[in-house]
XYZ file of C-alpha atoms in Angstrom:
555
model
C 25.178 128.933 -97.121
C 24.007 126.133 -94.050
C 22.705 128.069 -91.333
C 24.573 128.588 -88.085
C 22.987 126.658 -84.498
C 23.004 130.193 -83.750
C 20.419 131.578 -86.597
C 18.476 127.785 -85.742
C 18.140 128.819 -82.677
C 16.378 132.227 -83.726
C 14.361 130.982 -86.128
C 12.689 128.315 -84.171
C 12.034 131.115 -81.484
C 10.727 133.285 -84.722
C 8.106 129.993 -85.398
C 7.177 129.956 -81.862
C 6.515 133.361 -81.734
C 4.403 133.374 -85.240
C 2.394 130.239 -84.395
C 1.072 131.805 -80.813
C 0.471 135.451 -81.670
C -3.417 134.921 -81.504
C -3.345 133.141 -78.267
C -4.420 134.994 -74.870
C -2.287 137.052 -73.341
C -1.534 134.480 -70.282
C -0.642 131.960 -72.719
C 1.193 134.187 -74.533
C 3.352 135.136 -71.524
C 3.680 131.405 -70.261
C 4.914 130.069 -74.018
C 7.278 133.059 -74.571
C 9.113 132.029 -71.112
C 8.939 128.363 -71.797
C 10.430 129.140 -75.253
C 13.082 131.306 -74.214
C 14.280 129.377 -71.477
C 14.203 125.885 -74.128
C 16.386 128.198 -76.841
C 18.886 129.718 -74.067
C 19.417 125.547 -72.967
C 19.635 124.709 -76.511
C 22.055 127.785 -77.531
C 24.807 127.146 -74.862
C 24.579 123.335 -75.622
C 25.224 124.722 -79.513
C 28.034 127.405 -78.021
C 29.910 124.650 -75.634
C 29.605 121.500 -78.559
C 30.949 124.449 -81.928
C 33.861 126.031 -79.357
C 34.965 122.326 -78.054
C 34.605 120.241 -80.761
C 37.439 120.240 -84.031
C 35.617 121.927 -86.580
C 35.123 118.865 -89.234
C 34.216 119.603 -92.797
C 31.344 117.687 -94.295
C 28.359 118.314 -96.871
C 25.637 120.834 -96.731
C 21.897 120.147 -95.558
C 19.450 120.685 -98.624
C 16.828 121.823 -96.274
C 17.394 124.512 -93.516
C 15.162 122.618 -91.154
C 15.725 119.271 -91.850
C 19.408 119.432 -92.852
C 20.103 116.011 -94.958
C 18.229 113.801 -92.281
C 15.659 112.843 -95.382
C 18.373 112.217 -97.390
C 20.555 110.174 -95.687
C 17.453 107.799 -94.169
C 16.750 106.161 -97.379
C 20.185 103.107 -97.469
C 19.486 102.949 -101.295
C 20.954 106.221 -101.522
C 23.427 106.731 -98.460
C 25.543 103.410 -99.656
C 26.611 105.625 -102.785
C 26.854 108.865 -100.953
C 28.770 107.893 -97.755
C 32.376 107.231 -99.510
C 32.398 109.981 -101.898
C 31.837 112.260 -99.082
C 34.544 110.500 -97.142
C 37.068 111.182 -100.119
C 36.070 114.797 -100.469
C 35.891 115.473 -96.753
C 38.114 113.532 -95.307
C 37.343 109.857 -93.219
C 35.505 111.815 -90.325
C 33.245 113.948 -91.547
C 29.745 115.896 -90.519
C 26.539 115.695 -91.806
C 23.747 118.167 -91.339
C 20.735 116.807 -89.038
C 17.529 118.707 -88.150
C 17.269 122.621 -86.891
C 21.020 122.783 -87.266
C 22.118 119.528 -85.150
C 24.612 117.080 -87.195
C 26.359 114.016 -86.395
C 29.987 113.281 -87.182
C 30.749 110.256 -89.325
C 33.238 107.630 -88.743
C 35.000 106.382 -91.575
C 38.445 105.762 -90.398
C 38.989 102.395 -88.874
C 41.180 103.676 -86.189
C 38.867 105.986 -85.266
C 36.551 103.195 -85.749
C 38.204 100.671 -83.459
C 38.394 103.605 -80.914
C 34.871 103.818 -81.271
C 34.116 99.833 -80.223
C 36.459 99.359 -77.563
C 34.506 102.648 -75.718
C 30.971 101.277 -76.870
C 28.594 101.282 -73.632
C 31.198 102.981 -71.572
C 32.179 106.398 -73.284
C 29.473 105.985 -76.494
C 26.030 105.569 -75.180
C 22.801 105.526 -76.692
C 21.462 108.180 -78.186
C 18.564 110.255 -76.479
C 16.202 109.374 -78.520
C 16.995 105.547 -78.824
C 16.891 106.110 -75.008
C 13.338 107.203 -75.360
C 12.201 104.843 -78.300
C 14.169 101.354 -77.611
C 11.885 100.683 -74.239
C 8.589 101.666 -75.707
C 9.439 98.802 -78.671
C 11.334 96.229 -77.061
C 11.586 97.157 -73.403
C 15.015 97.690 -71.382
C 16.556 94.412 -71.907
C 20.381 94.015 -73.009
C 20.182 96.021 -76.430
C 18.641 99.581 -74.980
C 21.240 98.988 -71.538
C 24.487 100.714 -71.444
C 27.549 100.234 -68.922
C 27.328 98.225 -65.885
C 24.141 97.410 -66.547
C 24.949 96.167 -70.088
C 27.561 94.227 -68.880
C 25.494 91.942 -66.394
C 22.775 91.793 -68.999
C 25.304 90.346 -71.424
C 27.188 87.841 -69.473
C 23.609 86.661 -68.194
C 22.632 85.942 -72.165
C 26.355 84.993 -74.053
C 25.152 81.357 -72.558
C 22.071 81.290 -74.732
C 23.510 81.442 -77.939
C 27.514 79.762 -77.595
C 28.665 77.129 -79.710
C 27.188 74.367 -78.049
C 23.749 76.145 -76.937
C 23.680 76.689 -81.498
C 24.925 73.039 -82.130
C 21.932 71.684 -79.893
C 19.194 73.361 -81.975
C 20.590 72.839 -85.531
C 18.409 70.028 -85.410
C 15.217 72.448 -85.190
C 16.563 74.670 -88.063
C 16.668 71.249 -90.424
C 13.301 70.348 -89.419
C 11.948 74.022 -90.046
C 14.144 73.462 -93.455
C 12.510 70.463 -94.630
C 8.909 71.519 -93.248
C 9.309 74.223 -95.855
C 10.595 72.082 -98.966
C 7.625 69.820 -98.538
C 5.308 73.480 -98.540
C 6.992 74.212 -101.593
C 6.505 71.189 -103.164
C 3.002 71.510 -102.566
C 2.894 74.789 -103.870
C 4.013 73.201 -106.929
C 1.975 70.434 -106.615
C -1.153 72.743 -107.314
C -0.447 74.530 -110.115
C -1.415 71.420 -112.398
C -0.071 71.238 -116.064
C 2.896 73.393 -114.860
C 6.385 72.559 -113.377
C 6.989 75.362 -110.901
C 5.118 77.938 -108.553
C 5.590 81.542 -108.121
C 6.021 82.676 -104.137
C 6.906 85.388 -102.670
C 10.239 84.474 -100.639
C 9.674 87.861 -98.383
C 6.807 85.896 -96.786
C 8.323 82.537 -96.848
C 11.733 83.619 -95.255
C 9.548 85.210 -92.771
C 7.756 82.566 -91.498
C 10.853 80.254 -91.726
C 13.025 82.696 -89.574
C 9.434 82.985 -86.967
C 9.415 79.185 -86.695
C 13.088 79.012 -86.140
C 13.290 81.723 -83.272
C 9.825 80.557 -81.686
C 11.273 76.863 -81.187
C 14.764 77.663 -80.782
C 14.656 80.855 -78.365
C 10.730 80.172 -77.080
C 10.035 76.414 -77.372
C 7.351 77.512 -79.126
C 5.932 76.361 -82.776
C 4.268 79.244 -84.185
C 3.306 77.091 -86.938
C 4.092 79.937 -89.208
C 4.654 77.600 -92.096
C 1.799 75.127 -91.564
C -0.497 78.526 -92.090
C -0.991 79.134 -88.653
C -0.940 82.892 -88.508
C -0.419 84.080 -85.094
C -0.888 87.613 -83.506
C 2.793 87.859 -83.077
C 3.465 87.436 -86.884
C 1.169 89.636 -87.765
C 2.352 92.419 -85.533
C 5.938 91.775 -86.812
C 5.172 91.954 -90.315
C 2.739 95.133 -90.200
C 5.600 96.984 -87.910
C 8.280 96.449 -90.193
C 6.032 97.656 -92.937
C 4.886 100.560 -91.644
C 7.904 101.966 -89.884
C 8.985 105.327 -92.352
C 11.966 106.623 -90.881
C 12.162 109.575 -93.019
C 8.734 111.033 -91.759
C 9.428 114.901 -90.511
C 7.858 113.343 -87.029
C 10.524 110.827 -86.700
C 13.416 112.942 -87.575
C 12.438 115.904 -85.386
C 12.293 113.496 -82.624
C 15.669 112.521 -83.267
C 16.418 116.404 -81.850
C 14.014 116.743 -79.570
C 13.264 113.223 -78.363
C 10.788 113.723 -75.618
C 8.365 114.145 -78.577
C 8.104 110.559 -78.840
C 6.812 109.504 -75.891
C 3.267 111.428 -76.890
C 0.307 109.525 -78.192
C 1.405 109.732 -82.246
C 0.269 106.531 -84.228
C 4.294 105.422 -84.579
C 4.217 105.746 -80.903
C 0.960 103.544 -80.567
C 1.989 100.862 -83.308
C 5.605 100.533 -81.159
C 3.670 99.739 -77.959
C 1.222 97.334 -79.577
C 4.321 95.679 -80.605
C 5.756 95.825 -77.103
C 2.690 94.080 -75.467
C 1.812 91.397 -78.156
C 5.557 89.859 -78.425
C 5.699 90.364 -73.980
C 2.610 88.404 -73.891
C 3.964 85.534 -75.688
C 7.021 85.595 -74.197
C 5.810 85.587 -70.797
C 3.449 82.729 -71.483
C 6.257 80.868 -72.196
C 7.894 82.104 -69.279
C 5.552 81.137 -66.603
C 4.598 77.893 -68.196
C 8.866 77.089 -67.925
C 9.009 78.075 -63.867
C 5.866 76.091 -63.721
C 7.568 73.114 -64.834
C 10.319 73.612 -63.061
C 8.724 73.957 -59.876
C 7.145 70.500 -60.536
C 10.885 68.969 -60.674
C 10.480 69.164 -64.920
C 14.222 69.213 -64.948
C 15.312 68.035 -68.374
C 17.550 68.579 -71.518
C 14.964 72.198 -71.967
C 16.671 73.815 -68.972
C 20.075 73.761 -71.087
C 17.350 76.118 -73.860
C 17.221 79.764 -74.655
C 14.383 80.043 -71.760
C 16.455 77.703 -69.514
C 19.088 79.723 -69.443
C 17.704 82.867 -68.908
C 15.611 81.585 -66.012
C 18.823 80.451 -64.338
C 20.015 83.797 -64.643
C 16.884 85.023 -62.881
C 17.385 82.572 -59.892
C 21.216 84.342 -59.358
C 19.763 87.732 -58.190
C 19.562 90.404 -59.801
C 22.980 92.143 -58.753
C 24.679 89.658 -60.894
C 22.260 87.757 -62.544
C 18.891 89.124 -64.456
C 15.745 90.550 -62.433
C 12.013 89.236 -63.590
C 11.800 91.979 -65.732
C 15.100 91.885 -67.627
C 14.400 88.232 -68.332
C 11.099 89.469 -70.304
C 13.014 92.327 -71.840
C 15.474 89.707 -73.182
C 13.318 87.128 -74.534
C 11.632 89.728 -76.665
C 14.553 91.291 -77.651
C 15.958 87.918 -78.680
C 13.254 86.706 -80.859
C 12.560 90.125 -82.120
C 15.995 90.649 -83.591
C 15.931 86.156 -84.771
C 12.975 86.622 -86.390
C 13.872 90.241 -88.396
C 17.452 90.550 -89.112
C 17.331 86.446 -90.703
C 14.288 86.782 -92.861
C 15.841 89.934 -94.565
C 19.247 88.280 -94.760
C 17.745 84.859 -96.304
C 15.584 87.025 -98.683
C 18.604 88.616 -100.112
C 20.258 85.414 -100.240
C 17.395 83.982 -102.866
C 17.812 87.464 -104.538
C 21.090 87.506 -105.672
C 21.152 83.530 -106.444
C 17.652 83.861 -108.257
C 20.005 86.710 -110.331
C 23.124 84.719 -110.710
C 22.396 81.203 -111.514
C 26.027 80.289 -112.379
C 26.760 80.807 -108.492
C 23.371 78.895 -107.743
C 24.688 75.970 -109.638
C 28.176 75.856 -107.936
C 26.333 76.181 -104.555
C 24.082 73.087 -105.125
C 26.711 71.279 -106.457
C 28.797 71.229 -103.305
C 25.886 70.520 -101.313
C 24.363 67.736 -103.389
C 28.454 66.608 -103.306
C 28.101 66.567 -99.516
C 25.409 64.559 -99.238
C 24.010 64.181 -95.603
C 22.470 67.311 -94.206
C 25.386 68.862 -92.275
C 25.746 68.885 -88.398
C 26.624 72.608 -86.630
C 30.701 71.500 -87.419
C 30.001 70.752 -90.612
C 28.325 74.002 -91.633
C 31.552 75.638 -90.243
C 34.472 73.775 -92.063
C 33.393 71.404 -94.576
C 31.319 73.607 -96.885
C 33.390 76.557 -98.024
C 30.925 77.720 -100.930
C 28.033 78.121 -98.805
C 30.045 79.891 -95.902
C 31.488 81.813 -98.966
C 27.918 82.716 -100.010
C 26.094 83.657 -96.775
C 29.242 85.696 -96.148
C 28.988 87.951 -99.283
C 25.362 88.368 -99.019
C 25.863 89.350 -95.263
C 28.723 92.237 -97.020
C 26.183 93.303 -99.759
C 23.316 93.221 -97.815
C 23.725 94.459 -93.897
C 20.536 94.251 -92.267
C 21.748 96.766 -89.713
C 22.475 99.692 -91.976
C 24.399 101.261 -89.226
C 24.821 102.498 -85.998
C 24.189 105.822 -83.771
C 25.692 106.662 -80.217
C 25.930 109.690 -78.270
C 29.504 110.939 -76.285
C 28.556 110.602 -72.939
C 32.333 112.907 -72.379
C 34.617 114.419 -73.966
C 36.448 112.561 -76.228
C 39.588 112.438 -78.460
C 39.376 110.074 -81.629
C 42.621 109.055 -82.912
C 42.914 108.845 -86.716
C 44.907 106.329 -89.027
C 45.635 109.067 -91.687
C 45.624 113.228 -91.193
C 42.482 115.112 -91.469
C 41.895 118.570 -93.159
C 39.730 120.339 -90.878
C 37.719 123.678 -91.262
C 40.207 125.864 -90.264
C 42.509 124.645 -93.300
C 45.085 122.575 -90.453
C 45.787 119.046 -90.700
C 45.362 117.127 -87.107
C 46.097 112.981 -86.706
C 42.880 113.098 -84.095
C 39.672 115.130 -83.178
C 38.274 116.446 -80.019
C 34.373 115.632 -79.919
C 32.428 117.044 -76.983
C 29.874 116.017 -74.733
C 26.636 114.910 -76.279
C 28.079 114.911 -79.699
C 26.577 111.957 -81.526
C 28.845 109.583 -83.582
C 27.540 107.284 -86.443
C 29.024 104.261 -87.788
C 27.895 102.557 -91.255
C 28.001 99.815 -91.364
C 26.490 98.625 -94.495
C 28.413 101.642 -96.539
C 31.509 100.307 -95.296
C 30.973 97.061 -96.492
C 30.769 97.809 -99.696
C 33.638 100.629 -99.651
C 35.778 100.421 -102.998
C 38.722 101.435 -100.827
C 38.292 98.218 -98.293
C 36.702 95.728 -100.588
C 38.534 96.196 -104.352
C 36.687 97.943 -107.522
C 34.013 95.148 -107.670
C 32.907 96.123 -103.924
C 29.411 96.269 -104.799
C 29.242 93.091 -106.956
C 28.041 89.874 -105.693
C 30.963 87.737 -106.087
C 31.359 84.685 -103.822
C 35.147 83.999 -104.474
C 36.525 86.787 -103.074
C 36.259 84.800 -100.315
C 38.991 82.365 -101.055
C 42.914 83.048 -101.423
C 43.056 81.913 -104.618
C 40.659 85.433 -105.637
C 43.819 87.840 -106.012
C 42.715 91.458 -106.007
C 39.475 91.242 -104.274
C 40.204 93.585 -101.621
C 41.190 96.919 -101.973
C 44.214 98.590 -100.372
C 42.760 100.608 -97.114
C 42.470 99.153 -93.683
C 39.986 96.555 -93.446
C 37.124 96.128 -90.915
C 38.045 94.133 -87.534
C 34.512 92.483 -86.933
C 33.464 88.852 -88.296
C 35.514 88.196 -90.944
C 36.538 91.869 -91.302
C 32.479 92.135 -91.839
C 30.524 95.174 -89.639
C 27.231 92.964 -90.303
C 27.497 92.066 -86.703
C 29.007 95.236 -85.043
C 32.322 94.818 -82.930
C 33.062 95.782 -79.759
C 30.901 95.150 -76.388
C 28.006 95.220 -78.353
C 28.812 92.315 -81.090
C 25.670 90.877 -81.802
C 25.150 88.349 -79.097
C 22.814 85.507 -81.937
C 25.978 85.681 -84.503
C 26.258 81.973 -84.142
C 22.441 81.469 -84.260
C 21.977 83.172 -87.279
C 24.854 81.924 -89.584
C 23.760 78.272 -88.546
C 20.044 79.035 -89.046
C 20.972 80.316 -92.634
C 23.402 78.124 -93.751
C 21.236 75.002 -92.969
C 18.185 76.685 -94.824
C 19.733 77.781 -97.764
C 21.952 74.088 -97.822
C 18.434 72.327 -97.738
C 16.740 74.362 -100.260
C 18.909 74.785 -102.633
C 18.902 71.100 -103.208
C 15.837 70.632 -103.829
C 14.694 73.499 -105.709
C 15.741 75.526 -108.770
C 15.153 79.555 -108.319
C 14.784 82.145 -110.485
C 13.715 86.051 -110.296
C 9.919 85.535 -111.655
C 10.383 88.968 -113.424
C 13.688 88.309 -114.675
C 17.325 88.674 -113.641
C 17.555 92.293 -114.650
C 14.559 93.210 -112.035
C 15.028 96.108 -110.318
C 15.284 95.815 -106.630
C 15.060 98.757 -103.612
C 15.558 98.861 -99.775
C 12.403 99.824 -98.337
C 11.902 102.383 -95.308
C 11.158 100.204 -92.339
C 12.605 98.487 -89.076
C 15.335 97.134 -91.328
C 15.546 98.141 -94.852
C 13.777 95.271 -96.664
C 13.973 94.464 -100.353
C 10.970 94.450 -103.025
C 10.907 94.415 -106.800
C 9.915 97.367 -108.370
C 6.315 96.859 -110.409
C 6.484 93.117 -109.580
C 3.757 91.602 -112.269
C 3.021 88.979 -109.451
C 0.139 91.087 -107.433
C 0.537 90.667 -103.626
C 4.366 89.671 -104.092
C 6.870 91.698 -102.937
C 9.385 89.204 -103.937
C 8.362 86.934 -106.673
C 10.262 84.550 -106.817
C 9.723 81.114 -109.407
C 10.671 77.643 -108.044
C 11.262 74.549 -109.658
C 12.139 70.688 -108.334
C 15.442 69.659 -109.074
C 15.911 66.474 -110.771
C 19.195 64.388 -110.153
């Protein structure tokens, strides 16, 4: 049976008490006060949030101090356990965190919907993303919350509208074609043979850097002329060593102000926080520079452009000094991380169904001309077809935590059996309660998407695909997609991204043939890191965590 907060409570003062019994008697004294005074806070937090709050049903923890926090960190396993437990429990459900905290999960789109139109008013944060977003990637527009995400995100919709994203598709064609002649040579060298083996983690990676560097920056990286910069190494070793399921990291997640001591996580965040600001304000200061010299030209209309305009409006409705910083890491942070994982996929699932990778060069080579920004959006229905399943299949934002910053009252679409065997159409959730959405488990929910939900299967994007989607309510973000969140807080680079990999994967995939090097039947898993990336399990290729074989095609 789980463990009341209650009986938490006493056994973490139990610890306390175990762990100091040797000390002196002063410390002794000091440590028993500190401790009691920490577990009385904690206990009437636990009291107020059990008498308040409905009492939801939900699975029990498989650890009494770590609840299911190790389980449910891995994505390769929450995808499958997320809508079982929604069927047995009902669509709001609770799932055991560490030393007795748990976080209710949203399932239910109307709660859902509820949930976005209150994001960064009602649904904050959580304490601990409070504590850890700043140290990473400063306070820019993605750590900010109410009035002060509003401003922030007014100041930086400019950068990435439709017409800010149809003046760079020229960059992401360039970037395209800069990599089809590195692949060619790549095939070039391996004399006596017609293809190469690569490892498309790494080449999607330094495709996505170069894109974001000249597009958000004006920067060339040169990531794909072998140019390898601190910035891209910094971004690939974070992402790799990130282990969110490290007792550390999820006790933090109770007790927060843990983070902010000197632990190596801590240290590796920060070292990420200075190398990216140091580019970025290089680029900065160079910009005002040339703007102070009368450079006025088509480059004030760019990502830095624009946020330096926002600068010059003050900051009580533009963006202060430091904000602008804050944003232009943010910004390439989340071009360069969330694309490279989503174009990876992308050659994963066509390297594993080459019937799909034939219809997709087909309408491209049918084309012809490399498509403008319009293009990309109406004349190519395939491609949008395929970047939007593997954005379903494959969320890079696996989903999303906030924290009630009041009490609340979630409406629900159907009735929910609660704990004390009643049915009720909405739940009460009190102050500091923490609410999770996921994303990527919805996207592949049975109920929303049809029994093939987690089969990669491009026409169930077109009308003619009867049956694809299932009966429930489906999502209301990008093409009923939670890829990109909803709400307040939709991602901002939408347009950025989809144009980015549409063009790559268009120019690619007509020039190259692709297959998994370790055949179709490969397994792949989601790693532990920033974003959950894929790698093949016992790749043959050493150094690849993503072999993939490419060939020329010949008309």
């Amino acid at each position: 049976m789980a463990l009341s907060q209650t009986n938490y409570c006493g056994m973490v003062i139990w610890l306390a008490f175990k762990d100091i019994c040797l000390a002196r008697p002063l410390s002794v004294l000091t440590t028993c006060i500190f401790v009691l005074i920490l577990a009385t806070l904690y206990l009437l937090r636990a009291c107020r949030q059990t008498q308040r709050t409905t009492r939801i049903r939900g699975p029990q923890g498989t650890s009494l101090i770590f609840g299911l926090a190790k389980t449910v960190v891995d994505s390769n396993i929450t995808n499958e356990l997320y809508e079982p437990w929604a069927k047995e429990y009902g669509p709001v459900y609770k799932i055991p965190h560490a030393l007795g905290k748990y976080r209710l999960m949203l399932w239910d789109q109307k709660a859902i919907s509820h949930f976005y139109a209150r994001d960064t008013s009602l649904y904050h944060h959580t304490p601990f993303n409070k504590i850890i977003l700043p140290i990473a990637i400063g306070r820019g527009v993605m750590g900010a919350d109410g009035e002060s995400h509003r401003r922030q995100r007014k100041n930086i919709n400019p950068t990435f509208n439709a017409a800010a994203v149809r003046s760079l598709s020229s960059i992401f064609q360039d970037v395209a074609h800069k990599a089809v002649i590195a692949w060619d040579a790549e095939i070039e060298s391996n004399r006596g043979d017609d293809c190469a083996v690569i490892d498309v983690q790494q080449w999607m990676n330094h495709i996505s850097l170069d894109n974001a560097g000249i597009g958000i920056l004006s920067h060339d990286f040169g990531a794909l002329d072998g140019n390898g910069s601190d910035v891209e190494h910094v971004l690939n070793a974070f992402s790799a060593s990130v282990d969110p399921s490290n007792s550390l990291f999820i006790l933090g997640q109770t007790f927060p102000s843990i983070m902010k001591l000197p632990w190596p996580r801590t240290k590796f965040s920060q070292k990420l926080h200075l190398t990216v600001g140091q580019i970025c304000q290089e680029m900065l200061s160079r910009r005002r520079k040339e703007k102070e010299t009368g450079g006025t030209d088509e480059r004030d209309k760019s990502c830095l452009g624009l946020l330096l305009k926002a600068e010059e409006s003050g900051e009580t409705v533009g963006l202060t000094q430091r904000e602008v910083l804050d944003e232009a890491r943010i910004l390439l942070l989340g071009a360069f991380e969330t694309t490279a994982v989503s174009l990876t996929w992308a050659f994963i699932e066509l390297g594993r169904n080459p019937d799909i990778q034939t219809k997709l060069r087909d309408e491209c080579l049918e084309f012809g001309s490399t498509p403008s920004y319009d293009d990309l959006t109406n004349k190519l229905p395939y491609l949008n077809a395929v970047v939007n399943e593997v954005l379903r299949l494959h969320s890079p934002v696996v989903e999303v935590p906030r924290a009630v910053t009041e009490d609340d009252v979630i409406p629900l679409s159907e009735p929910l059996y609660t704990a004390d065997g009643k049915f009720t159409d909405n739940i009460y959730i009190a102050k500091g309660t923490e609410v999770v959405i996921p994303l990527a488990a919805l996207n592949r929910s049975v109920s929303m998407w049809g029994p093939d939900a987690k089969v990669f299967k491009p026409s169930r994007w077109f009308k003619e695909d009867e049956g694809t989607h299932g009966t429930g309510d489906m999502p209301h973000g990008y093409r009923h997609l939670m890829t990109f969140g909803n709400g307040a807080r939709m991602c901002p680079g939408r347009l950025f991204a989809l144009t980015q990999f549409k063009t790559v994967l268009f120019i690619l995939v007509r020039h190259f043939m692709f297959e998994m090097a370790d055949g179709a039947e490969v397994q792949i898993v989601k790693s532990l890191g920033l974003l959950p990336r894929p790698s093949v399990v016992g790749s043959t290729e050493a150094g690849c965590s993503v072999p993939l074989r490419v060939r020329r095609y010949e008309v």
